[in-house]
């Protein structure tokens, strides 16, 4: 069975400070990892996925299979980054796949 | 193109009643997934439908069921409602399932009294 753990519920930083949102996973196969974000009064939406290896809104995340982690990082936080962030893992079994989410972390960026 | 549409947005039921929630996916998307979102448990997977077939199911009791129609619209039903079923129910559509990007609706907020 797959599991996603986000060990912190809340991270509060000042504008311009670095941000690291932690995500650890448990899965015996080869996972696909995602970060989803939900801004206030908006829908949950995809932020980035590990296979694309791109930076979105200054955020990056590297899959570390040795540590089974997929931490989300940004060198300089902005106030508009304040949101709820969910780490998610896609597990495939044959033709089936499902996305398992962590419990999420609230990022608060203070001016 | 139009996003994922869920109806109703808000509803209040009493224990023992049943409820049906509806989801219209993005045009062309054949996969529809349902999630229950609560403050304590976060997002929990209910089930996924693809081309009218349930392709995957989460660990919820049989009171939770769903279906998908030929136009990819989906419904989920909860029978014999319990207080603990109070939650935001999110629907997400995608082209080919969980391996791809999920597009979420705004959710249906269910309150059970």
Coordinates of C-alpha atoms in Angstrom, one line a residue:
Chain A
X1 CA 0.0 0.0 0.0
X2 CA 1.2 3.5 -0.7
X3 CA 1.4 6.3 1.9
X4 CA 2.3 10.0 1.8
X5 CA 3.4 11.8 4.9
X6 CA 3.6 15.5 5.3
X7 CA 5.0 15.8 8.9
X8 CA 4.1 19.4 9.5
X9 CA 0.7 21.0 9.4
X10 CA 1.7 24.7 9.3
X11 CA 4.8 26.6 8.2
X12 CA 5.0 30.3 8.7
X13 CA 7.8 32.3 7.2
X14 CA 8.6 36.0 6.4
X15 CA 8.6 37.2 2.8
X16 CA 12.0 36.6 1.2
X17 CA 12.8 33.6 3.5
X18 CA 13.5 30.2 2.0
X19 CA 10.7 27.6 2.1
X20 CA 10.9 23.8 2.3
X21 CA 7.7 21.8 2.5
X22 CA 8.5 18.2 3.5
X23 CA 7.0 15.1 1.9
X24 CA 7.9 11.5 2.4
X25 CA 6.4 8.5 0.8
X26 CA 6.1 4.8 1.1
X27 CA 5.6 2.7 -2.0
X28 CA 7.3 -0.5 -3.1
X29 CA 7.1 0.3 -6.8
X30 CA 8.2 3.2 -8.9
X31 CA 6.2 6.2 -7.9
X32 CA 5.1 9.4 -9.6
X33 CA 5.0 12.3 -7.3
X34 CA 3.1 15.5 -7.5
X35 CA 2.5 18.7 -5.6
X36 CA -0.9 20.3 -5.6
X37 CA -1.8 23.7 -4.3
X38 CA -5.0 25.3 -3.1
X39 CA -5.0 29.1 -2.8
X40 CA -7.7 30.8 -0.8
X41 CA -11.1 30.5 -2.5
X42 CA -9.7 28.7 -5.4
X43 CA -9.7 25.1 -6.6
X44 CA -7.1 22.5 -5.9
X45 CA -4.7 22.6 -8.8
X46 CA -1.5 20.9 -9.9
X47 CA 1.7 22.8 -9.0
X48 CA 4.3 20.5 -10.4
X49 CA 5.2 16.8 -11.0
X50 CA 8.5 15.2 -10.6
X51 CA 8.7 13.8 -14.2
X52 CA 8.6 17.2 -15.7
X53 CA 11.5 18.4 -13.6
X54 CA 10.5 22.0 -14.1
X55 CA 10.2 25.0 -11.8
X56 CA 6.8 26.5 -11.4
X57 CA 6.4 29.9 -9.7
X58 CA 9.9 29.5 -8.4
X59 CA 9.2 26.2 -6.7
X60 CA 11.2 23.0 -7.4
X61 CA 11.0 19.5 -6.0
X62 CA 13.4 16.7 -6.4
X63 CA 12.6 13.0 -6.1
X64 CA 15.0 11.3 -3.7
X65 CA 14.4 7.6 -4.0
X66 CA 17.0 6.8 -1.4
X67 CA 15.3 8.9 1.3
X68 CA 11.8 8.4 -0.3
X69 CA 11.2 12.1 -0.2
X70 CA 9.9 14.8 -2.5
X71 CA 10.3 18.0 -0.7
X72 CA 9.1 21.3 -2.2
X73 CA 11.5 24.2 -2.1
X74 CA 11.6 27.9 -3.0
X75 CA 14.5 30.1 -2.2
X76 CA 12.6 33.3 -1.6
X77 CA 9.0 33.1 -0.4
X78 CA 6.4 35.6 -1.6
X79 CA 3.1 36.6 0.1
X80 CA 1.1 35.1 -2.8
X81 CA 2.6 31.7 -2.0
X82 CA 0.4 31.5 1.0
X83 CA -1.8 28.5 0.4
X84 CA -2.5 24.9 1.3
X85 CA 0.0 22.5 -0.3
X86 CA -0.6 18.8 -0.8
X87 CA 2.0 16.2 -1.8
X88 CA 0.5 13.2 -3.8
X89 CA 1.7 9.9 -5.1
X90 CA 0.4 8.0 -8.1
X91 CA 0.7 4.3 -7.9
X92 CA 0.0 2.0 -10.8
X93 CA -1.2 -1.6 -10.6
X94 CA -1.8 -2.8 -14.2
X95 CA -4.4 -0.5 -15.8
X96 CA -5.4 1.0 -12.5
X97 CA -4.0 4.0 -10.8
X98 CA -5.0 6.2 -8.0
X99 CA -3.6 9.4 -6.5
X100 CA -2.9 9.2 -2.7
X101 CA -2.6 12.6 -1.0
X102 CA -0.8 13.6 2.2
X103 CA -2.8 15.6 4.7
X104 CA -1.4 18.9 3.5
X105 CA 0.5 21.8 5.0
X106 CA -0.6 25.4 5.3
X107 CA 2.1 27.8 4.2
X108 CA 1.8 31.3 5.6
X109 CA 4.1 34.0 4.2
X110 CA 4.1 37.1 6.4
X111 CA 5.0 40.6 5.0
Chain B
X1 CA -13.0 25.3 -22.0
X2 CA -15.3 24.9 -19.0
X3 CA -13.8 23.4 -15.8
X4 CA -15.1 20.6 -13.7
X5 CA -18.6 21.4 -12.4
X6 CA -20.1 19.9 -9.3
X7 CA -23.7 20.2 -8.0
X8 CA -25.0 21.0 -5.6
X9 CA -22.4 23.2 -4.0
X10 CA -23.9 23.0 -0.5
X11 CA -26.4 20.7 1.1
X12 CA -27.7 19.8 4.5
X13 CA -29.1 16.3 5.3
X14 CA -30.0 14.5 8.5
X15 CA -28.7 11.1 9.7
X16 CA -30.2 8.2 7.9
X17 CA -30.9 10.1 4.7
X18 CA -29.2 9.5 1.4
X19 CA -27.5 12.0 -0.9
X20 CA -26.5 12.1 -4.6
X21 CA -23.8 14.4 -5.8
X22 CA -23.1 15.2 -9.5
X23 CA -19.9 15.9 -11.4
X24 CA -19.5 17.1 -15.0
X25 CA -15.9 16.6 -16.2
X26 CA -14.0 18.7 -18.6
X27 CA -15.0 18.0 -22.1
X28 CA -12.9 15.1 -23.5
X29 CA -11.9 13.8 -20.1
X30 CA -12.9 10.2 -19.6
X31 CA -11.6 9.7 -16.0
X32 CA -13.5 11.0 -13.0
X33 CA -12.2 10.5 -9.5
X34 CA -13.9 11.4 -6.2
X35 CA -12.3 12.4 -3.0
X36 CA -13.6 13.2 0.5
X37 CA -11.8 16.2 2.1
X38 CA -12.0 16.8 5.9
X39 CA -9.8 18.9 8.2
X40 CA -8.6 15.9 10.1
X41 CA -8.0 13.4 7.3
X42 CA -7.2 15.6 4.4
X43 CA -8.0 14.2 0.9
X44 CA -9.1 10.6 0.9
X45 CA -9.7 8.7 -2.3
X46 CA -13.2 7.3 -2.8
X47 CA -13.2 5.8 -6.3
X48 CA -12.3 6.4 -10.0
X49 CA -14.4 5.8 -13.0
X50 CA -13.1 5.5 -16.6
X51 CA -15.3 4.9 -19.6
X52 CA -18.3 4.0 -17.3
X53 CA -16.3 1.4 -15.4
X54 CA -15.1 1.7 -11.8
X55 CA -11.4 1.3 -12.2
X56 CA -10.2 1.8 -8.6
X57 CA -11.8 2.1 -5.2
X58 CA -10.7 3.5 -1.8
X59 CA -11.3 2.1 1.7
X60 CA -14.8 3.4 2.2
X61 CA -17.8 1.4 3.3
X62 CA -20.4 0.2 0.8
X63 CA -22.7 3.1 1.7
X64 CA -20.5 5.1 -0.7
X65 CA -21.1 4.3 -4.4
X66 CA -20.8 5.9 -7.7
X67 CA -21.4 5.6 -11.4
X68 CA -20.4 7.2 -14.6
X69 CA -22.5 7.8 -17.6
X70 CA -21.7 7.5 -21.3
X71 CA -21.1 11.3 -21.5
X72 CA -18.5 10.9 -18.7
X73 CA -20.6 12.7 -16.2
X74 CA -20.4 11.0 -12.8
X75 CA -22.6 10.7 -9.7
X76 CA -21.7 9.5 -6.3
X77 CA -24.3 8.4 -3.7
X78 CA -24.0 8.1 0.0
X79 CA -26.8 6.1 1.7
X80 CA -27.7 6.0 5.4
X81 CA -25.8 9.1 6.2
X82 CA -23.8 9.4 9.4
X83 CA -22.6 12.5 11.2
X84 CA -19.0 11.6 10.1
X85 CA -19.9 11.9 6.5
X86 CA -19.9 15.7 6.8
X87 CA -17.2 16.8 4.5
X88 CA -16.3 18.5 1.2
X89 CA -16.6 16.0 -1.6
X90 CA -14.3 16.8 -4.5
X91 CA -14.5 15.5 -8.0
X92 CA -11.6 15.6 -10.4
X93 CA -11.3 14.7 -14.1
X94 CA -8.4 13.8 -16.2
X95 CA -7.7 12.5 -19.7
X96 CA -6.4 9.1 -18.5
X97 CA -6.5 8.9 -14.7
X98 CA -4.3 9.4 -11.8
X99 CA -1.1 9.3 -13.8
X100 CA -1.9 12.6 -15.4
X101 CA -2.9 15.9 -14.1
X102 CA -6.2 16.0 -12.2
X103 CA -8.5 19.0 -12.6
X104 CA -10.6 19.5 -9.6
X105 CA -14.1 21.0 -9.1
X106 CA -15.0 23.4 -6.4
X107 CA -16.6 20.6 -4.4
X108 CA -20.0 19.8 -2.8
X109 CA -20.1 20.7 0.9
X110 CA -22.2 18.1 2.8
X111 CA -23.4 18.7 6.3
X112 CA -25.1 15.9 8.1
X113 CA -27.2 16.9 11.2

